[in-house]
mmCIF file of C-alpha atoms in Angstrom:
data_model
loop_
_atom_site.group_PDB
_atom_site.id
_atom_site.type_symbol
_atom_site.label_atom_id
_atom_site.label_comp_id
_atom_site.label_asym_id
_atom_site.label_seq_id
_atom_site.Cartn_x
_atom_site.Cartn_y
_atom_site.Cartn_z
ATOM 1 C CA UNK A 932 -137.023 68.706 249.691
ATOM 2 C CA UNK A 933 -133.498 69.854 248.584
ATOM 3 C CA UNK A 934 -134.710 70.284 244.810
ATOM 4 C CA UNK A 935 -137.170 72.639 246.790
ATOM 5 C CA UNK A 936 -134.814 74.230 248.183
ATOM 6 C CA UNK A 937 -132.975 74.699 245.110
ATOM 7 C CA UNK A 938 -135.806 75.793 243.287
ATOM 8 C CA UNK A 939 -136.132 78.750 245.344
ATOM 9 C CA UNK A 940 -132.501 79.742 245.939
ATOM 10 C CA UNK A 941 -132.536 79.307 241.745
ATOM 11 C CA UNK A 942 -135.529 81.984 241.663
ATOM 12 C CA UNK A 943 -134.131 84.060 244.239
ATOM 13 C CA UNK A 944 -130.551 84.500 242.273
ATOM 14 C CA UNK A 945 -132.851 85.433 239.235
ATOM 15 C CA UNK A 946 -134.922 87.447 240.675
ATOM 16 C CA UNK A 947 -132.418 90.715 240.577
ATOM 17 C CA UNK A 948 -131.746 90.284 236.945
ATOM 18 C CA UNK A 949 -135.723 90.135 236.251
ATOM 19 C CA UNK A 950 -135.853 93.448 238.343
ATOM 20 C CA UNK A 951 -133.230 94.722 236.458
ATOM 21 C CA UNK A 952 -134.486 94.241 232.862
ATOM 22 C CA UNK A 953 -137.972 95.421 233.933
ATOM 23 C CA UNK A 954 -136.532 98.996 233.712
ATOM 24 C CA UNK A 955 -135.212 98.419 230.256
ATOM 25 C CA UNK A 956 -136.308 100.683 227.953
ATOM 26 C CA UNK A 957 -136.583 100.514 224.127
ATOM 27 C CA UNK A 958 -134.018 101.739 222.283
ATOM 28 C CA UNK A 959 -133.009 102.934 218.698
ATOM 29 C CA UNK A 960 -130.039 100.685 218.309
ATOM 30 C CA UNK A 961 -127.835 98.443 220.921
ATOM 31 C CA UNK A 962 -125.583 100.901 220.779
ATOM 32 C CA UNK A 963 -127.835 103.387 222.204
ATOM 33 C CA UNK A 964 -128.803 100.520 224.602
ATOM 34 C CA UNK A 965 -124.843 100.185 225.708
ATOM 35 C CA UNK A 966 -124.361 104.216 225.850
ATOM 36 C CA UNK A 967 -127.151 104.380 228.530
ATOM 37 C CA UNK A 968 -126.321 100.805 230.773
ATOM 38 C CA UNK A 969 -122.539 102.639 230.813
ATOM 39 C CA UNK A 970 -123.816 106.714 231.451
ATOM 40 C CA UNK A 971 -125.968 105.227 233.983
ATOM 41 C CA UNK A 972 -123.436 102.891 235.619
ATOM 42 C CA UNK A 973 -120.820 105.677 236.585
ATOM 43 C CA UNK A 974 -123.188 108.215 237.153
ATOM 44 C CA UNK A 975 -123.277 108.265 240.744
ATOM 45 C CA UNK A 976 -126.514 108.908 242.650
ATOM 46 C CA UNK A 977 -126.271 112.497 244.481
ATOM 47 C CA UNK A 978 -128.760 111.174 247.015
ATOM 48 C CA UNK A 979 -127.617 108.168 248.141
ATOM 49 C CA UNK A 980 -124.246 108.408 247.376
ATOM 50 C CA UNK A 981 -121.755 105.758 247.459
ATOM 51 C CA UNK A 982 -124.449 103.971 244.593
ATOM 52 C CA UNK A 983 -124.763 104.326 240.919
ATOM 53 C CA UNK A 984 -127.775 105.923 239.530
ATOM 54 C CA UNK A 985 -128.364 102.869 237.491
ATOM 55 C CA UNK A 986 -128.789 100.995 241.002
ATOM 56 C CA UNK A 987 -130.665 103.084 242.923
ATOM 57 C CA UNK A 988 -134.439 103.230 243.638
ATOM 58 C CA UNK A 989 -133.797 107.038 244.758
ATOM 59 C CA UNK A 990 -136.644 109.163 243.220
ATOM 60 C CA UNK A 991 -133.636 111.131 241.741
ATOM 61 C CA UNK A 992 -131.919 108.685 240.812
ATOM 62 C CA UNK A 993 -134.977 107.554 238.550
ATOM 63 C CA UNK A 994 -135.428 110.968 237.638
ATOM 64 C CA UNK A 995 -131.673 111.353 236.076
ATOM 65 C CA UNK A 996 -132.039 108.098 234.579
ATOM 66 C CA UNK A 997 -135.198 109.157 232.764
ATOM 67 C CA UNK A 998 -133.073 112.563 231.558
ATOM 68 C CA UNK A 999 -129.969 110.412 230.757
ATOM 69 C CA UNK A 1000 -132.509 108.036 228.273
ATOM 70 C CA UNK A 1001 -133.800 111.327 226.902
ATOM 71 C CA UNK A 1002 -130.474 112.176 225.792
ATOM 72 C CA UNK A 1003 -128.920 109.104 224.768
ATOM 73 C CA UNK A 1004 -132.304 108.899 222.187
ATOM 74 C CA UNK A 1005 -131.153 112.399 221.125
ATOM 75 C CA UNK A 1006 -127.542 110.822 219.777
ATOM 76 C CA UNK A 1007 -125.508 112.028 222.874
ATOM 77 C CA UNK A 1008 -122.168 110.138 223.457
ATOM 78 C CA UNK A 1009 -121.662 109.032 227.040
ATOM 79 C CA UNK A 1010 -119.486 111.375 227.745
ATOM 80 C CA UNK A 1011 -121.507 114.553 227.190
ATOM 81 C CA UNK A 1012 -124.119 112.691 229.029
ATOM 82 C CA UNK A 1013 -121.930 112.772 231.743
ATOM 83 C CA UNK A 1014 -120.949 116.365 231.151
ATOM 84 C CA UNK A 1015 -124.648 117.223 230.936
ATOM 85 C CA UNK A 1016 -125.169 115.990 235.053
ATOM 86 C CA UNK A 1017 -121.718 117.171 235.799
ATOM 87 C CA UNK A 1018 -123.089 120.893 234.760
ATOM 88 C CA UNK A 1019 -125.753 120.483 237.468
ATOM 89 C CA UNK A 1020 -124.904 118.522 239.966
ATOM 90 C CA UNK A 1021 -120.989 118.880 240.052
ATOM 91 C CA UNK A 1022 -118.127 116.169 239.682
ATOM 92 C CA UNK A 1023 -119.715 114.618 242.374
ATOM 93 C CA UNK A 1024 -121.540 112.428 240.199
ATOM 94 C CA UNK A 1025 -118.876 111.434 238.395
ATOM 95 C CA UNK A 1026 -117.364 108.362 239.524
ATOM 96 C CA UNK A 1027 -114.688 108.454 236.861
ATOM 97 C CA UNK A 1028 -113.491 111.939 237.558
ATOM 98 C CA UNK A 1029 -111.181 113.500 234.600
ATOM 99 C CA UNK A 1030 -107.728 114.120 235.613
ATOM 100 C CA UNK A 1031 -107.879 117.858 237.291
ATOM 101 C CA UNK A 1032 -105.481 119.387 239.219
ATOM 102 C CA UNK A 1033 -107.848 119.255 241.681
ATOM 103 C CA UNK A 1034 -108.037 115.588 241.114
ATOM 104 C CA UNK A 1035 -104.685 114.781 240.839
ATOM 105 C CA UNK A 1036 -104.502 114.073 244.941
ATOM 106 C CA UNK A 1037 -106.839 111.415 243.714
ATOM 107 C CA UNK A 1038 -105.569 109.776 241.203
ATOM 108 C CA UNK A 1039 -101.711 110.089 242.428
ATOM 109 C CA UNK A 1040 -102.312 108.764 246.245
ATOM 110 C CA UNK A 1041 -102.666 105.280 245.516
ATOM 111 C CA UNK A 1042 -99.465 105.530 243.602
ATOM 112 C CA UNK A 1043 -97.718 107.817 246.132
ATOM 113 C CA UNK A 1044 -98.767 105.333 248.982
ATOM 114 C CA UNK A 1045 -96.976 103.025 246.823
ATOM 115 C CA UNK A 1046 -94.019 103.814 246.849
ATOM 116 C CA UNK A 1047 -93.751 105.532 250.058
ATOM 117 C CA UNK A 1048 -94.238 101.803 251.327
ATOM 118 C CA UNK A 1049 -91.506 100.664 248.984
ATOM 119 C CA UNK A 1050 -89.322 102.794 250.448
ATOM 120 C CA UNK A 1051 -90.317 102.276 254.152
ATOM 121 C CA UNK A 1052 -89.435 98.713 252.898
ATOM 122 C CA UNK A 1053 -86.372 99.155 251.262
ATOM 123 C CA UNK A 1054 -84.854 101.007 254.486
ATOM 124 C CA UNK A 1055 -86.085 98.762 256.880
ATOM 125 C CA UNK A 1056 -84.359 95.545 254.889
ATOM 126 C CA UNK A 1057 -81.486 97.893 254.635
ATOM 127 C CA UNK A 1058 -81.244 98.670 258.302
ATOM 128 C CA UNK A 1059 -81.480 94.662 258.938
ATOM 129 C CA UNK A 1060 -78.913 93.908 256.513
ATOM 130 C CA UNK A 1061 -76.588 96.449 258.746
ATOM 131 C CA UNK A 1062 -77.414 94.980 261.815
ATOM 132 C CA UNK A 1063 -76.741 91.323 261.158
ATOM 133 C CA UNK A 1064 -73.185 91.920 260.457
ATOM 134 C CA UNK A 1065 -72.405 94.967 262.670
ATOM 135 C CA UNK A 1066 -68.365 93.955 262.107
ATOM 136 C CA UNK A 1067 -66.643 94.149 265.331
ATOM 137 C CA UNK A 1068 -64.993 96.822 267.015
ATOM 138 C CA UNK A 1069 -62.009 97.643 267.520
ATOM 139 C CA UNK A 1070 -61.888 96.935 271.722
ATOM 140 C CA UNK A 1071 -63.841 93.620 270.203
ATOM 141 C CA UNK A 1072 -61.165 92.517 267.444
ATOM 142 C CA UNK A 1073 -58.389 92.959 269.919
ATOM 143 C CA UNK A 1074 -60.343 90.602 272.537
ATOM 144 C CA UNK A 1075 -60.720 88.143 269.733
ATOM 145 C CA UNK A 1076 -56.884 87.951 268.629
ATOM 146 C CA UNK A 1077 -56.785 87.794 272.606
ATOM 147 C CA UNK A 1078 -58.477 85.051 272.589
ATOM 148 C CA UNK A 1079 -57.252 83.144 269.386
ATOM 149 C CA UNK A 1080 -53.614 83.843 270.853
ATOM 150 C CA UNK A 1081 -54.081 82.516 274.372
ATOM 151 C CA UNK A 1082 -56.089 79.283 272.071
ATOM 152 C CA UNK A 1083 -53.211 78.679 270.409
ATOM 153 C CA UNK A 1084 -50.369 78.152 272.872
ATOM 154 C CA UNK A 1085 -52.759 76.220 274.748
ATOM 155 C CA UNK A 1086 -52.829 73.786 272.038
ATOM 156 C CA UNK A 1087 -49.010 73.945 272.460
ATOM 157 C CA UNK A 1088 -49.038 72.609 275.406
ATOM 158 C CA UNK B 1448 -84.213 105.949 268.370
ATOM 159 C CA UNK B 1449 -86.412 102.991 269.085
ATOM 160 C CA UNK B 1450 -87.785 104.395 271.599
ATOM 161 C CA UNK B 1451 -88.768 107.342 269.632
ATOM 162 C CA UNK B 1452 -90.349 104.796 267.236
ATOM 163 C CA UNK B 1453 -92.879 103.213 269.164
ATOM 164 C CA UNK B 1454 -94.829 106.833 270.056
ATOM 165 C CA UNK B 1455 -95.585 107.351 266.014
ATOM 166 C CA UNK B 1456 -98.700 105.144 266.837
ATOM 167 C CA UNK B 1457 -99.668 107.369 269.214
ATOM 168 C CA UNK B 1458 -99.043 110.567 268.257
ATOM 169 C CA UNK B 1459 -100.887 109.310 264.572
ATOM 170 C CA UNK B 1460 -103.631 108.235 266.989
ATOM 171 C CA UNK B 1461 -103.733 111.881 268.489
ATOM 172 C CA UNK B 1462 -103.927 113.397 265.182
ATOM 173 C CA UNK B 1463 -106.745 111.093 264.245
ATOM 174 C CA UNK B 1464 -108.596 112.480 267.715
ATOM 175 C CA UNK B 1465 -107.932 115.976 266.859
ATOM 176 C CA UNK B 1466 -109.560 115.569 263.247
ATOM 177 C CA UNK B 1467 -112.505 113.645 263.859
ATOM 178 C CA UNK B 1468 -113.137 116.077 266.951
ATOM 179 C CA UNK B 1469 -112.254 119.110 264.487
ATOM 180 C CA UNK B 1470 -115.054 117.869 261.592
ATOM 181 C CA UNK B 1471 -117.952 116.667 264.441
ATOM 182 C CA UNK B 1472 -117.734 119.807 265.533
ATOM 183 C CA UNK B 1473 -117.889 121.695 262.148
ATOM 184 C CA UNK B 1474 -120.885 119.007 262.058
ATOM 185 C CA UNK B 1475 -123.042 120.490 265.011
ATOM 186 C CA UNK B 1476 -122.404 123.772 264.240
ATOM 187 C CA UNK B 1477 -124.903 123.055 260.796
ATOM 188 C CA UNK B 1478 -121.951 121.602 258.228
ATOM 189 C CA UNK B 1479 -123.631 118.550 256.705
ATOM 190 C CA UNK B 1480 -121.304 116.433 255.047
ATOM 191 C CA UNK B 1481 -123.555 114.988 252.862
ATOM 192 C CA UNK B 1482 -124.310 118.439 251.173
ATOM 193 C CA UNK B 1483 -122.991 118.909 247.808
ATOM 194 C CA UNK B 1484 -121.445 121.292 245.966
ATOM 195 C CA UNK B 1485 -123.576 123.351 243.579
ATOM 196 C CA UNK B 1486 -122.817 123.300 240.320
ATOM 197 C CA UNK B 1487 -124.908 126.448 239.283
ATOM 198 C CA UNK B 1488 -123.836 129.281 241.726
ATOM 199 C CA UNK B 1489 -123.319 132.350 239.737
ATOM 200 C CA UNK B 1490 -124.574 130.644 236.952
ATOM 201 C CA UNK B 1491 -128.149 131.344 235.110
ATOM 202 C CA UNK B 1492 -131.486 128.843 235.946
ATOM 203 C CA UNK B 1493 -131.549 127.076 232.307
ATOM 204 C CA UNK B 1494 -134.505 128.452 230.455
ATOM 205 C CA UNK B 1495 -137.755 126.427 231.348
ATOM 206 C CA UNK B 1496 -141.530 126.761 230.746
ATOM 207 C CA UNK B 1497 -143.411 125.226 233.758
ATOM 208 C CA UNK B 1498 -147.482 125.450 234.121
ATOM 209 C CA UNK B 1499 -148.626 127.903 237.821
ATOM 210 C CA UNK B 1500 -150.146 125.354 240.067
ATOM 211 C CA UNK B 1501 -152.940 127.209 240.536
ATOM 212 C CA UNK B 1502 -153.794 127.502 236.289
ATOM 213 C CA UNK B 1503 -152.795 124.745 234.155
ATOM 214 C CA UNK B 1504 -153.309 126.945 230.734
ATOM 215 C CA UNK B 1505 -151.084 129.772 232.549
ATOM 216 C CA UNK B 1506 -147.373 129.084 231.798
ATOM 217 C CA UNK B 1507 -144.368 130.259 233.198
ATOM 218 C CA UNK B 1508 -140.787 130.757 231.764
ATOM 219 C CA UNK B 1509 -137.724 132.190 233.095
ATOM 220 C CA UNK B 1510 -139.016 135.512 232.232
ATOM 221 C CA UNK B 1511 -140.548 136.054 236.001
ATOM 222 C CA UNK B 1512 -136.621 135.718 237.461
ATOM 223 C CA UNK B 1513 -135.432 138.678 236.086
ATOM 224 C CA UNK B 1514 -137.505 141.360 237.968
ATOM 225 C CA UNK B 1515 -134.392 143.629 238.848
ATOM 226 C CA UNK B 1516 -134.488 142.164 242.454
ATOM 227 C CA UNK B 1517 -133.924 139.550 244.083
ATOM 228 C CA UNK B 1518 -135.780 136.787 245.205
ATOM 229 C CA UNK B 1519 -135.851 133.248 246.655
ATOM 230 C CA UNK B 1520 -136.683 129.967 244.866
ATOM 231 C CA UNK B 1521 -137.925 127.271 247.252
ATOM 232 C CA UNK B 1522 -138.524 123.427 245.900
ATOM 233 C CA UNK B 1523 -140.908 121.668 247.689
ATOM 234 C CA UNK B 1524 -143.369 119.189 247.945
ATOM 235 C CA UNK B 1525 -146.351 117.762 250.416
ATOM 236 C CA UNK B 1526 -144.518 114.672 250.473
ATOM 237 C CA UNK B 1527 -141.852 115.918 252.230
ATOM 238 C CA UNK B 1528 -141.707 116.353 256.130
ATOM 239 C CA UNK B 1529 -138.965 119.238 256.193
ATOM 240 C CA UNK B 1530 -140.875 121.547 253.910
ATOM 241 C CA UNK B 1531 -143.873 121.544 256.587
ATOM 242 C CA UNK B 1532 -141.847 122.258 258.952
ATOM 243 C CA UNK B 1533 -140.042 125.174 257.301
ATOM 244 C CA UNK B 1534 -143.223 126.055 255.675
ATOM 245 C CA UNK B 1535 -143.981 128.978 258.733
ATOM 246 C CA UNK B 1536 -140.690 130.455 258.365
ATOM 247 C CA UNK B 1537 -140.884 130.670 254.427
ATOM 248 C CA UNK B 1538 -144.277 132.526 255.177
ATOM 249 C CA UNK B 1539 -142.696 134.772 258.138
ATOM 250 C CA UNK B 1540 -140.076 135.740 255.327
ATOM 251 C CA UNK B 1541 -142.561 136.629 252.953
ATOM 252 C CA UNK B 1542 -144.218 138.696 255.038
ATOM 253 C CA UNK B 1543 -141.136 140.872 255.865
ATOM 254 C CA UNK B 1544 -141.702 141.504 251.700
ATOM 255 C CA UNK B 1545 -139.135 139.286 250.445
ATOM 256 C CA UNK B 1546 -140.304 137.165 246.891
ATOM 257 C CA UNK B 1547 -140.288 133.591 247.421
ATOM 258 C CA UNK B 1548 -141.216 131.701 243.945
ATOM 259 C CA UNK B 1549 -142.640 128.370 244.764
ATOM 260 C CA UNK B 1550 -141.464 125.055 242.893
ATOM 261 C CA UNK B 1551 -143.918 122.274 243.478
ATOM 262 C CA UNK B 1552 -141.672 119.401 243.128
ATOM 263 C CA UNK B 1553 -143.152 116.337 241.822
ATOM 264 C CA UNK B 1554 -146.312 116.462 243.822
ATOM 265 C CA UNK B 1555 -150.049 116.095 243.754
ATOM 266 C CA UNK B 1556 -151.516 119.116 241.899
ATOM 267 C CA UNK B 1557 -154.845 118.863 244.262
ATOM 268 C CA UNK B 1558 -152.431 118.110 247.344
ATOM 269 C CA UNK B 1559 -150.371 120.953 246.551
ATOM 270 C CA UNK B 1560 -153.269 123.315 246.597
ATOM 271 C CA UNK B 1561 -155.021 121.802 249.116
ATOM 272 C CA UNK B 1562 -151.881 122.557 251.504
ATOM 273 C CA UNK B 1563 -151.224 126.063 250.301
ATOM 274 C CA UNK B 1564 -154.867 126.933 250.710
ATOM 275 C CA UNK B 1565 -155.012 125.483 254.528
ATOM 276 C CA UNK B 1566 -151.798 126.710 255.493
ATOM 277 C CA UNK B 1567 -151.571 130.102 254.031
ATOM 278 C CA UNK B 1568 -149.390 130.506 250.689
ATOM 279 C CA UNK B 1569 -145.970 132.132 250.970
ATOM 280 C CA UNK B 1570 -145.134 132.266 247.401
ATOM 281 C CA UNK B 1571 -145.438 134.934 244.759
ATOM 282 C CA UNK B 1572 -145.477 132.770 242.321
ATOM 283 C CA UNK B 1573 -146.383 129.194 242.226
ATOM 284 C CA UNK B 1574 -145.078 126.937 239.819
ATOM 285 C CA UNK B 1575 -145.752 122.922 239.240
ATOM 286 C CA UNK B 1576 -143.052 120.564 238.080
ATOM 287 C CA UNK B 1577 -144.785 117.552 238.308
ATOM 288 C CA UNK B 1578 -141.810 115.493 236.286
ATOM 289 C CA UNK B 1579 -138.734 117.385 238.067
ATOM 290 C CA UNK B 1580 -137.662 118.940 235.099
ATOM 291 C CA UNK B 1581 -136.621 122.351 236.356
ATOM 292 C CA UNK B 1582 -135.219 120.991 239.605
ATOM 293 C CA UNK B 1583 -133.515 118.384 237.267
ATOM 294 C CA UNK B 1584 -131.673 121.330 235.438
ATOM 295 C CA UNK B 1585 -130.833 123.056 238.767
ATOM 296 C CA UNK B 1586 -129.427 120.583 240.197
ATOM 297 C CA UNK B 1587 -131.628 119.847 242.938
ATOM 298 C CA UNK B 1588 -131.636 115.911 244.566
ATOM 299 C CA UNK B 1589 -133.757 116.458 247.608
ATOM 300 C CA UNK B 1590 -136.310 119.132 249.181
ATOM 301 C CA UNK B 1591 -136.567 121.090 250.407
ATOM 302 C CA UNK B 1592 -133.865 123.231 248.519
ATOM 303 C CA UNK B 1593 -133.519 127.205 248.493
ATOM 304 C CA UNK B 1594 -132.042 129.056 245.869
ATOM 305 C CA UNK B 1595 -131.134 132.613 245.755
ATOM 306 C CA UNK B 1596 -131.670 134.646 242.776
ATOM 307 C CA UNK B 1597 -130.135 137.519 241.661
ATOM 308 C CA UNK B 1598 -132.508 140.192 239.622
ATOM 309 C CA UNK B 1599 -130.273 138.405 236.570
ATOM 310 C CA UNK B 1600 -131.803 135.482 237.003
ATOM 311 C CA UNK B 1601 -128.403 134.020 238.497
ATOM 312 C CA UNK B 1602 -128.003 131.450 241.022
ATOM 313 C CA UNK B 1603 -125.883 132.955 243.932
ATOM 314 C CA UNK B 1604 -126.180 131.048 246.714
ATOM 315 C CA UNK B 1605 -128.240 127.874 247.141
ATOM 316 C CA UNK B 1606 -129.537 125.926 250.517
ATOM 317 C CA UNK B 1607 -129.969 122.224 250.983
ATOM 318 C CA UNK B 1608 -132.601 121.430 253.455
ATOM 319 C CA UNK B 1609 -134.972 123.463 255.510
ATOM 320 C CA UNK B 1610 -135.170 127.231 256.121
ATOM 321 C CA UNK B 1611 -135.529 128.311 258.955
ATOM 322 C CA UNK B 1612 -134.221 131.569 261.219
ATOM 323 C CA UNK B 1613 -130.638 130.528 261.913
ATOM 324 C CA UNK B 1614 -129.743 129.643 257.896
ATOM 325 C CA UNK B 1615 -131.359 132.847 257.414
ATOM 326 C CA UNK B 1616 -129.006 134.731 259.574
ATOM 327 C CA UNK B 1617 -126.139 132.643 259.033
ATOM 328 C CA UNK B 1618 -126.043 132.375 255.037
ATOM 329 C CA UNK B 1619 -128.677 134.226 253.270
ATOM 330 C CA UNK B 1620 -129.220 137.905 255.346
ATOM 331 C CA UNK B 1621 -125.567 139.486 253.954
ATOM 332 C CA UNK B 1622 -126.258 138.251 250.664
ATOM 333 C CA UNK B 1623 -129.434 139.249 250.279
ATOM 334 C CA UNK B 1624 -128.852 142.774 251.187
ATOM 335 C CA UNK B 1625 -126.016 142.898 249.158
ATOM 336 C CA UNK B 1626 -127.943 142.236 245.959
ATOM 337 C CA UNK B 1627 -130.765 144.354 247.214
ATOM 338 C CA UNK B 1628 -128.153 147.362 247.507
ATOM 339 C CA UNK B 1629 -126.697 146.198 244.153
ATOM 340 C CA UNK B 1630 -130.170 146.619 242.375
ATOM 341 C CA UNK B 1631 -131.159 149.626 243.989
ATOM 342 C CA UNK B 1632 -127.469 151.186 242.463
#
């Protein structure tokens, strides 16, 4: 029963890489093979959106992938394949946008979240660090040598 | 001071309200967020060479865009539920005389006809891309799509799903005139 069981999970795990090669299409070299799996994989589908064209079943997404094979038999680098789709269909399908002022927000923010946490940080431990030893006051210090004082000449005694 | 602290939450909270509330309501008033930025606007359609739906031998380039007036390019297909439903529009706009060329988008070429000869044609000119190759190059990813057309042949304003009275008004009427004056000049 459990090699049953195991049988099918073992075809089920397969099962997306079979799917996945059935799409493969012949190529002149591997290198032509690797241009296209890459192009493909950050090419982002303007359909579904937050999915590659290379894993979508969009009809668009089939169609680009067609056009991006075209091109990558024509001797097209991966890069002007991804110029090519960024001419139509706008840096949106890029999902490794080039660094653009109008990018930069992008690419900075993780960075500036950074160390605008750092610094949150850093002041907070700071602010502790002050509050653990306040040092007395003055009315405080006086109280204590009060104290010490009357201490004493009770020991005296 | 710690006091003053413990309302960031809220007030970050508030700001949160007011944004979402800003955006859904950009959202009813017609803003769809999934719509993308074109690419092509006040750029040329790419040169293509597409067979008329109604003639297979007849072919048709780029040539029939530049007419010295503007028109509309609609993408469409039977398979899609929006373009049936902005298909009497379309045909209420051509019948005010404005050119609508017709790009059957990776249809049925007996469909196609079938459904312009039952439900009256709007289109000056039909055109069949069976393989998506002009809507490829023109960015389109859905339809139905509406593009507007200078007498150029440049793209100047483009429309992601259906046509109908209100996107007319709204985003194509002031345009449209515009280049109409333009041309006449």
């Amino acid at each position: 029963m459990s090699r049953l069981a195991a049988c099918v999970l073992g075809i089920c795990l397969v099962l997306p890489v079979w799917a996945a090669t059935t799409d493969s299409k012949p190529f002149d070299s591997p290198q032509q093979a690797q241009t296209y799996h890459d192009a493909t994989a950050v090419l982002r589908c303007p359909k579904c959106q937050d999915i590659s064209i290379a894993d979508s079943d969009a009809m668009i997404a089939a169609d680009m992938r067609n056009r991006v094979y075209q091109l990558v038999r024509e001797g097209k680098t991966k890069q002007q394949v991804v110029q090519y789709m960024v001419e139509r269909y706008g840096e949106f399908v890029n999902y490794d946008p080039p660094l653009t002022p109008s990018t930069l927000l992008l690419w900075a923010g993780p960075l500036l979240c950074l160390v605008a946490g750092g610094i949150i940080i850093a002041m907070q431990g700071r602010r502790r660090r002050r509050r653990s030893n306040p040092g007395l006051s003055s009315l405080e210090q006086e109280r204590l040598r009060n104290l010490l004082k009357t201490n004493e000449s009770g020991e005296q005694k | 001071m710690k006091r003053k602290v413990l309302f960031i939450p809220l007030v970050v909270f508030a700001l949160l309200v007011a944004a979402f509330m800003f955006q859904l309501h950009r959202n009813m008033q017609g803003d769809d967020p999934d719509t993308l930025e074109s690419a092509l606007i006040g750029k040329p359609v790419p040169p293509f060479q597409l067979p008329a739906l109604f003639d297979d031998g007849q072919q048709v380039t780029q040539q029939v865009l530049h007419t010295g007036k503007p028109l509309l390019l609609n993408v469409w297909g039977t398979w899609c539920p929006t373009c049936r439903a902005e298909h009497e529009y379309l045909r209420s706009l051509a019948g005010t005389g404005i050119t609508i060329i017709g790009v059957n988008y990776k249809d049925d070429r007996e469909k196609a006809r079938h459904w312009l000869t039952t439900l009256g044609n709007p289109y000056a000119i039909d055109l069949f891309d069976a393989n998506g190759t002009l809507a490829l190059n023109i960015g389109v990813y859905g339809a139905p799509e509406t593009f507007l057309i200078d007498g150029q042949g440049i793209i100047r304003y483009r429309h992601v799903g259906a046509m109908t009275a209100e996107v007319w008004r709204n985003e194509f009427a002031a345009r449209w005139d515009a280049l109409t004056r333009g041309g006449a000049q």
